[in-house]
PDB file of C-alpha atoms in Angstrom:
ATOM      1  CA  UNK A   1      98.337  85.894 115.210  1.00 67.00           C
ATOM      2  CA  UNK A   2     101.766  84.784 115.594  1.00 80.00           C
ATOM      3  CA  UNK A   3     104.186  85.921 113.616  1.00 90.00           C
ATOM      4  CA  UNK A   4     105.360  84.778 110.344  1.00 97.00           C
ATOM      5  CA  UNK A   5     108.745  83.029 110.157  1.00 97.00           C
ATOM      6  CA  UNK A   6     112.191  83.885 108.815  1.00 98.00           C
ATOM      7  CA  UNK A   7     115.506  83.334 108.880  1.00 98.00           C
ATOM      8  CA  UNK A   8     117.362  85.749 111.371  1.00 97.00           C
ATOM      9  CA  UNK A   9     120.043  86.229 108.800  1.00 97.00           C
ATOM     10  CA  UNK A  10     121.394  85.182 105.519  1.00 98.00           C
ATOM     11  CA  UNK A  11     124.426  86.139 103.789  1.00 97.00           C
ATOM     12  CA  UNK A  12     125.891  86.437  99.801  1.00 97.00           C
ATOM     13  CA  UNK A  13     128.423  87.481  98.190  1.00 97.00           C
ATOM     14  CA  UNK A  14     128.427  90.884  95.004  1.00 97.00           C
ATOM     15  CA  UNK A  15     127.020  89.160  92.347  1.00 97.00           C
ATOM     16  CA  UNK A  16     125.512  86.043  93.999  1.00 97.00           C
ATOM     17  CA  UNK A  17     121.749  85.112  94.442  1.00 97.00           C
ATOM     18  CA  UNK A  18     120.276  84.842  98.082  1.00 98.00           C
ATOM     19  CA  UNK A  19     116.864  83.575  99.372  1.00 98.00           C
ATOM     20  CA  UNK A  20     115.088  84.466 102.391  1.00 98.00           C
ATOM     21  CA  UNK A  21     112.138  81.927 102.848  1.00 98.00           C
ATOM     22  CA  UNK A  22     108.853  83.549 105.151  1.00 98.00           C
ATOM     23  CA  UNK A  23     106.576  80.424 106.629  1.00 98.00           C
ATOM     24  CA  UNK A  24     102.786  80.895 108.012  1.00 97.00           C
ATOM     25  CA  UNK A  25      99.852  78.572 108.264  1.00 96.00           C
ATOM     26  CA  UNK A  26      97.127  77.780 105.912  1.00 95.00           C
ATOM     27  CA  UNK A  27      95.552  80.957 107.438  1.00 95.00           C
ATOM     28  CA  UNK A  28      97.615  83.627 106.027  1.00 96.00           C
ATOM     29  CA  UNK A  29     100.513  83.052 103.429  1.00 97.00           C
ATOM     30  CA  UNK A  30      99.085  79.577 102.449  1.00 96.00           C
ATOM     31  CA  UNK A  31      95.714  80.778 102.407  1.00 96.00           C
ATOM     32  CA  UNK A  32      95.953  83.999 100.037  1.00 96.00           C
ATOM     33  CA  UNK A  33      98.136  85.572  97.347  1.00 97.00           C
ATOM     34  CA  UNK A  34      98.554  88.491  99.415  1.00 97.00           C
ATOM     35  CA  UNK A  35     102.661  87.941 100.825  1.00 98.00           C
ATOM     36  CA  UNK A  36     104.880  91.308 100.398  1.00 98.00           C
ATOM     37  CA  UNK A  37     108.225  92.048 101.007  1.00 98.00           C
ATOM     38  CA  UNK A  38     110.100  95.253 102.462  1.00 98.00           C
ATOM     39  CA  UNK A  39     113.239  96.134 102.680  1.00 98.00           C
ATOM     40  CA  UNK A  40     114.394  98.462 105.175  1.00 98.00           C
ATOM     41  CA  UNK A  41     118.063 100.381 105.324  1.00 98.00           C
ATOM     42  CA  UNK A  42     119.241 101.454 108.892  1.00 96.00           C
ATOM     43  CA  UNK A  43     117.408 104.804 110.355  1.00 96.00           C
ATOM     44  CA  UNK A  44     114.911 104.348 107.322  1.00 97.00           C
ATOM     45  CA  UNK A  45     111.367 103.646 106.742  1.00 98.00           C
ATOM     46  CA  UNK A  46     110.640 100.724 105.194  1.00 98.00           C
ATOM     47  CA  UNK A  47     110.410  99.870 100.872  1.00 98.00           C
ATOM     48  CA  UNK A  48     107.726  97.699  99.588  1.00 98.00           C
ATOM     49  CA  UNK A  49     109.894  95.227  97.267  1.00 98.00           C
ATOM     50  CA  UNK A  50     107.405  92.868  96.345  1.00 98.00           C
ATOM     51  CA  UNK A  51     103.481  92.519  96.709  1.00 98.00           C
ATOM     52  CA  UNK A  52     100.851  89.786  95.933  1.00 97.00           C
ATOM     53  CA  UNK A  53     103.512  86.943  96.319  1.00 97.00           C
ATOM     54  CA  UNK A  54     105.220  87.959  92.727  1.00 98.00           C
ATOM     55  CA  UNK A  55     104.826  91.577  91.700  1.00 98.00           C
ATOM     56  CA  UNK A  56     107.030  94.502  91.486  1.00 98.00           C
ATOM     57  CA  UNK A  57     106.440  97.956  91.788  1.00 97.00           C
ATOM     58  CA  UNK A  58     107.525 100.571  89.629  1.00 96.00           C
ATOM     59  CA  UNK A  59     111.175 101.477  90.110  1.00 96.00           C
ATOM     60  CA  UNK A  60     112.123  98.209  91.903  1.00 98.00           C
ATOM     61  CA  UNK A  61     115.022  96.290  90.402  1.00 97.00           C
ATOM     62  CA  UNK A  62     113.930  93.110  88.500  1.00 97.00           C
ATOM     63  CA  UNK A  63     116.849  91.727  90.532  1.00 98.00           C
ATOM     64  CA  UNK A  64     113.983  91.002  93.208  1.00 98.00           C
ATOM     65  CA  UNK A  65     111.448  88.447  92.823  1.00 98.00           C
ATOM     66  CA  UNK A  66     109.277  86.360  94.367  1.00 98.00           C
ATOM     67  CA  UNK A  67     107.838  83.095  94.727  1.00 98.00           C
ATOM     68  CA  UNK A  68     105.175  81.122  97.473  1.00 98.00           C
ATOM     69  CA  UNK A  69     105.067  77.363  97.459  1.00 97.00           C
ATOM     70  CA  UNK A  70     102.399  76.067 100.005  1.00 97.00           C
ATOM     71  CA  UNK A  71     102.929  78.072 103.831  1.00 97.00           C
ATOM     72  CA  UNK A  72     106.146  79.381 102.671  1.00 98.00           C
ATOM     73  CA  UNK A  73     106.807  82.445 100.069  1.00 98.00           C
ATOM     74  CA  UNK A  74     110.219  83.404  99.167  1.00 98.00           C
ATOM     75  CA  UNK A  75     112.044  86.466  97.901  1.00 98.00           C
ATOM     76  CA  UNK A  76     114.806  86.040  96.024  1.00 98.00           C
ATOM     77  CA  UNK A  77     117.295  88.683  95.102  1.00 98.00           C
ATOM     78  CA  UNK A  78     119.542  87.634  92.356  1.00 98.00           C
ATOM     79  CA  UNK A  79     123.087  89.449  91.317  1.00 97.00           C
ATOM     80  CA  UNK A  80     123.443  90.757  94.633  1.00 98.00           C
ATOM     81  CA  UNK A  81     124.831  93.935  95.177  1.00 97.00           C
ATOM     82  CA  UNK A  82     126.324  96.226  98.579  1.00 97.00           C
ATOM     83  CA  UNK A  83     123.579  98.639  98.556  1.00 97.00           C
ATOM     84  CA  UNK A  84     121.169  95.564  99.186  1.00 98.00           C
ATOM     85  CA  UNK A  85     122.150  94.798 102.480  1.00 98.00           C
ATOM     86  CA  UNK A  86     119.346  95.949 104.727  1.00 98.00           C
ATOM     87  CA  UNK A  87     116.525  94.386 106.745  1.00 98.00           C
ATOM     88  CA  UNK A  88     114.343  92.292 105.265  1.00 98.00           C
ATOM     89  CA  UNK A  89     110.501  91.150 106.232  1.00 98.00           C
ATOM     90  CA  UNK A  90     107.859  89.374 104.954  1.00 98.00           C
ATOM     91  CA  UNK A  91     103.860  89.711 105.244  1.00 98.00           C
ATOM     92  CA  UNK A  92     100.976  88.505 104.735  1.00 97.00           C
ATOM     93  CA  UNK A  93      96.871  89.179 104.980  1.00 96.00           C
ATOM     94  CA  UNK A  94      95.497  86.412 107.228  1.00 96.00           C
ATOM     95  CA  UNK A  95      91.870  84.829 107.699  1.00 95.00           C
ATOM     96  CA  UNK A  96      91.394  87.500 110.616  1.00 93.00           C
ATOM     97  CA  UNK A  97      90.911  90.350 108.040  1.00 93.00           C
ATOM     98  CA  UNK A  98      94.605  91.866 109.632  1.00 95.00           C
ATOM     99  CA  UNK A  99      98.570  91.475 108.175  1.00 96.00           C
ATOM    100  CA  UNK A 100     101.007  90.129 110.250  1.00 97.00           C
ATOM    101  CA  UNK A 101     104.892  90.499 109.394  1.00 98.00           C
ATOM    102  CA  UNK A 102     107.724  88.167 109.617  1.00 98.00           C
ATOM    103  CA  UNK A 103     110.305  88.886 112.266  1.00 97.00           C
ATOM    104  CA  UNK A 104     112.840  90.282 109.618  1.00 97.00           C
ATOM    105  CA  UNK A 105     115.836  88.762 108.021  1.00 98.00           C
ATOM    106  CA  UNK A 106     119.406  90.729 108.049  1.00 98.00           C
ATOM    107  CA  UNK A 107     121.125  90.477 104.739  1.00 98.00           C
ATOM    108  CA  UNK A 108     124.425  90.949 104.716  1.00 97.00           C
ATOM    109  CA  UNK A 109     126.725  91.348 101.578  1.00 97.00           C
ATOM    110  CA  UNK A 110     129.572  90.168 101.901  1.00 93.00           C
TER     111      UNK A 110
ATOM    112  CA  UNK B   1     105.651 114.250  95.332  1.00 95.00           C
ATOM    113  CA  UNK B   2     103.828 111.507  97.026  1.00 97.00           C
ATOM    114  CA  UNK B   3     104.545 111.852 100.714  1.00 98.00           C
ATOM    115  CA  UNK B   4     103.111 111.216 104.269  1.00 98.00           C
ATOM    116  CA  UNK B   5     104.269 113.035 107.081  1.00 98.00           C
ATOM    117  CA  UNK B   6     103.501 111.537 110.416  1.00 98.00           C
ATOM    118  CA  UNK B   7     103.375 114.239 113.203  1.00 97.00           C
ATOM    119  CA  UNK B   8     102.304 114.105 117.755  1.00 97.00           C
ATOM    120  CA  UNK B   9     104.724 111.639 118.709  1.00 97.00           C
ATOM    121  CA  UNK B  10     106.523 112.044 121.997  1.00 97.00           C
ATOM    122  CA  UNK B  11     106.954 111.174 125.430  1.00 98.00           C
ATOM    123  CA  UNK B  12     104.160 110.047 127.273  1.00 98.00           C
ATOM    124  CA  UNK B  13     102.817 108.126 130.699  1.00 98.00           C
ATOM    125  CA  UNK B  14     101.481 104.939 130.905  1.00 98.00           C
ATOM    126  CA  UNK B  15      97.532 105.108 130.986  1.00 97.00           C
ATOM    127  CA  UNK B  16      97.612 108.419 129.312  1.00 98.00           C
ATOM    128  CA  UNK B  17      96.332 108.799 125.235  1.00 98.00           C
ATOM    129  CA  UNK B  18      98.166 110.135 122.659  1.00 98.00           C
ATOM    130  CA  UNK B  19      96.983 111.050 119.026  1.00 98.00           C
ATOM    131  CA  UNK B  20      99.225 110.605 116.111  1.00 98.00           C
ATOM    132  CA  UNK B  21      98.363 112.286 112.288  1.00 98.00           C
ATOM    133  CA  UNK B  22      99.347 111.469 109.351  1.00 98.00           C
ATOM    134  CA  UNK B  23      99.471 114.422 106.575  1.00 98.00           C
ATOM    135  CA  UNK B  24      99.082 112.607 103.191  1.00 98.00           C
ATOM    136  CA  UNK B  25     100.118 114.947  99.747  1.00 98.00           C
ATOM    137  CA  UNK B  26     100.787 114.258  95.907  1.00 97.00           C
ATOM    138  CA  UNK B  27      97.596 111.685  95.634  1.00 97.00           C
ATOM    139  CA  UNK B  28      93.863 111.958  95.885  1.00 97.00           C
ATOM    140  CA  UNK B  29      93.815 110.602  99.557  1.00 97.00           C
ATOM    141  CA  UNK B  30      90.156 109.930  99.795  1.00 96.00           C
ATOM    142  CA  UNK B  31      90.576 107.155  97.019  1.00 96.00           C
ATOM    143  CA  UNK B  32      93.069 105.281  99.426  1.00 97.00           C
ATOM    144  CA  UNK B  33      92.775 102.765 102.964  1.00 97.00           C
ATOM    145  CA  UNK B  34      95.628 103.237 105.178  1.00 98.00           C
ATOM    146  CA  UNK B  35      97.000 101.577 107.579  1.00 98.00           C
ATOM    147  CA  UNK B  36      99.708 101.954 110.562  1.00 98.00           C
ATOM    148  CA  UNK B  37     102.922  99.724 111.410  1.00 98.00           C
ATOM    149  CA  UNK B  38     105.246 100.426 114.379  1.00 98.00           C
ATOM    150  CA  UNK B  39     108.468  99.271 115.257  1.00 98.00           C
ATOM    151  CA  UNK B  40     109.142  99.368 118.416  1.00 98.00           C
ATOM    152  CA  UNK B  41     113.493 100.296 119.201  1.00 97.00           C
ATOM    153  CA  UNK B  42     115.625  97.439 118.085  1.00 96.00           C
ATOM    154  CA  UNK B  43     112.804  95.482 116.728  1.00 97.00           C
ATOM    155  CA  UNK B  44     110.553  94.318 113.709  1.00 97.00           C
ATOM    156  CA  UNK B  45     107.537  95.381 111.997  1.00 98.00           C
ATOM    157  CA  UNK B  46     104.159  95.124 114.002  1.00 98.00           C
ATOM    158  CA  UNK B  47     100.912  95.905 112.331  1.00 98.00           C
ATOM    159  CA  UNK B  48      98.486  98.047 114.137  1.00 98.00           C
ATOM    160  CA  UNK B  49      95.449  98.827 111.946  1.00 97.00           C
ATOM    161  CA  UNK B  50      94.165  99.865 108.201  1.00 95.00           C
ATOM    162  CA  UNK B  51      91.301 101.776 107.871  1.00 97.00           C
ATOM    163  CA  UNK B  52      89.399 101.712 104.026  1.00 97.00           C
ATOM    164  CA  UNK B  53      88.020 104.897 101.985  1.00 96.00           C
ATOM    165  CA  UNK B  54      84.835 106.248 102.236  1.00 96.00           C
ATOM    166  CA  UNK B  55      83.552 104.247  99.170  1.00 95.00           C
ATOM    167  CA  UNK B  56      84.392 100.964 101.008  1.00 95.00           C
ATOM    168  CA  UNK B  57      82.741 102.869 104.265  1.00 95.00           C
ATOM    169  CA  UNK B  58      85.543 103.805 105.945  1.00 96.00           C
ATOM    170  CA  UNK B  59      85.730 100.399 108.110  1.00 97.00           C
ATOM    171  CA  UNK B  60      88.581  99.990 110.333  1.00 97.00           C
ATOM    172  CA  UNK B  61      90.601  96.754 111.525  1.00 96.00           C
ATOM    173  CA  UNK B  62      92.964  96.259 114.496  1.00 97.00           C
ATOM    174  CA  UNK B  63      95.530  94.140 115.637  1.00 97.00           C
ATOM    175  CA  UNK B  64      95.197  92.442 118.671  1.00 96.00           C
ATOM    176  CA  UNK B  65      97.376  94.016 120.516  1.00 96.00           C
ATOM    177  CA  UNK B  66      95.708  97.616 119.849  1.00 98.00           C
ATOM    178  CA  UNK B  67      91.964  96.996 119.500  1.00 97.00           C
ATOM    179  CA  UNK B  68      89.629  98.450 121.961  1.00 97.00           C
ATOM    180  CA  UNK B  69      92.755 100.383 122.922  1.00 98.00           C
ATOM    181  CA  UNK B  70      93.335 102.315 119.497  1.00 98.00           C
ATOM    182  CA  UNK B  71      91.568 104.127 116.886  1.00 98.00           C
ATOM    183  CA  UNK B  72      92.273 104.811 113.533  1.00 98.00           C
ATOM    184  CA  UNK B  73      90.218 107.858 111.875  1.00 98.00           C
ATOM    185  CA  UNK B  74      90.194 109.854 108.598  1.00 98.00           C
ATOM    186  CA  UNK B  75      89.562 113.302 107.713  1.00 98.00           C
ATOM    187  CA  UNK B  76      89.289 113.485 103.581  1.00 98.00           C
ATOM    188  CA  UNK B  77      88.944 117.287 103.143  1.00 97.00           C
ATOM    189  CA  UNK B  78      92.378 117.699 105.081  1.00 98.00           C
ATOM    190  CA  UNK B  79      93.842 114.352 103.633  1.00 98.00           C
ATOM    191  CA  UNK B  80      95.031 113.478 106.983  1.00 98.00           C
ATOM    192  CA  UNK B  81      94.624 109.734 108.824  1.00 98.00           C
ATOM    193  CA  UNK B  82      94.886 109.693 112.601  1.00 98.00           C
ATOM    194  CA  UNK B  83      95.541 107.045 115.386  1.00 98.00           C
ATOM    195  CA  UNK B  84      93.791 107.670 118.533  1.00 98.00           C
ATOM    196  CA  UNK B  85      95.635 106.148 121.313  1.00 98.00           C
ATOM    197  CA  UNK B  86      94.460 105.470 124.687  1.00 98.00           C
ATOM    198  CA  UNK B  87      95.672 103.588 128.185  1.00 98.00           C
ATOM    199  CA  UNK B  88      98.875 103.488 126.434  1.00 98.00           C
ATOM    200  CA  UNK B  89     101.266 101.033 127.860  1.00 98.00           C
ATOM    201  CA  UNK B  90     104.846 100.977 128.044  1.00 98.00           C
ATOM    202  CA  UNK B  91     105.377  98.164 124.982  1.00 97.00           C
ATOM    203  CA  UNK B  92     103.723 100.454 123.118  1.00 98.00           C
ATOM    204  CA  UNK B  93     106.682 102.480 122.671  1.00 98.00           C
ATOM    205  CA  UNK B  94     107.813 102.657 119.399  1.00 98.00           C
ATOM    206  CA  UNK B  95     108.007 104.414 115.956  1.00 98.00           C
ATOM    207  CA  UNK B  96     104.681 104.898 114.456  1.00 98.00           C
ATOM    208  CA  UNK B  97     104.656 104.860 110.276  1.00 98.00           C
ATOM    209  CA  UNK B  98     101.699 105.896 108.348  1.00 98.00           C
ATOM    210  CA  UNK B  99     101.048 103.810 105.008  1.00 98.00           C
ATOM    211  CA  UNK B 100      99.198 104.011 101.971  1.00 98.00           C
ATOM    212  CA  UNK B 101      97.828 100.477 101.145  1.00 97.00           C
ATOM    213  CA  UNK B 102      97.629  99.461  97.277  1.00 93.00           C
ATOM    214  CA  UNK B 103      93.993  97.409  98.334  1.00 89.00           C
ATOM    215  CA  UNK B 104      91.180  99.417  99.462  1.00 88.00           C
ATOM    216  CA  UNK B 105      89.502  96.291 100.759  1.00 90.00           C
ATOM    217  CA  UNK B 106      92.094  93.998 102.645  1.00 89.00           C
ATOM    218  CA  UNK B 107      95.188  95.107 104.481  1.00 88.00           C
ATOM    219  CA  UNK B 108      97.538  93.752 102.027  1.00 90.00           C
ATOM    220  CA  UNK B 109     100.857  95.985 100.769  1.00 96.00           C
ATOM    221  CA  UNK B 110     101.624  99.196 101.598  1.00 97.00           C
ATOM    222  CA  UNK B 111     103.304 101.630  98.778  1.00 97.00           C
ATOM    223  CA  UNK B 112     103.965 104.485 100.526  1.00 98.00           C
ATOM    224  CA  UNK B 113     105.554 105.112 104.261  1.00 98.00           C
ATOM    225  CA  UNK B 114     105.719 108.107 106.079  1.00 98.00           C
ATOM    226  CA  UNK B 115     109.297 108.707 107.867  1.00 97.00           C
ATOM    227  CA  UNK B 116     107.661 108.109 111.612  1.00 98.00           C
ATOM    228  CA  UNK B 117     107.083 109.765 114.329  1.00 98.00           C
ATOM    229  CA  UNK B 118     108.274 108.225 118.240  1.00 98.00           C
ATOM    230  CA  UNK B 119     106.296 107.442 120.758  1.00 98.00           C
ATOM    231  CA  UNK B 120     107.668 106.680 124.091  1.00 98.00           C
ATOM    232  CA  UNK B 121     105.911 105.472 127.222  1.00 98.00           C
ATOM    233  CA  UNK B 122     107.266 105.817 130.500  1.00 97.00           C
ATOM    234  CA  UNK B 123     106.740 107.302 133.865  1.00 95.00           C
TER     235      UNK B 123
END
């Protein structure tokens, strides 16, 4: 199972919105509404930000939103803040009953 | 407080075995599926495997890279999940995270993560 494709890096200024894409295939992203997004700060464990494409766990800011179109899922962060600077990973359930992660995207807040 | 604490990591030679433990607290461990995720130094996340709760058969799923070498098990009486790693390779070097799954049937999202334990495979 190949990793999902994410841009290596994205950047934005405080207050702006950014979107991170996550491209898979019809055997993973496109085939199921089981896409998740994780935020990871350096030296820390990942944190679940979005699950099942667009659902936010309790306690996650509503500045974070998720969507999906075909084989590509997206994470949008609005009103960018300094503390949003981190690595972001998407993941998806697959037709092989496994899970696959994206390669990760480094978000820089300028 | 809901918490997962991994232990058992360390330095091991290629071809040897190691068992990691994940001790859960703050929730009813037996009601949840659990999963292991690893992260090689400076690299991204890689899903390792998943174990369903006893109510769903306690069955397991594994990534192709570890299938046949790694085994996940659970002891609900102790609230512990295990990752038995055999025939270790240098490419298994990583921080291993224990996670709680939101879904019972499929390895979907993971809402609780441990702090991770480092496994180094080297001669």
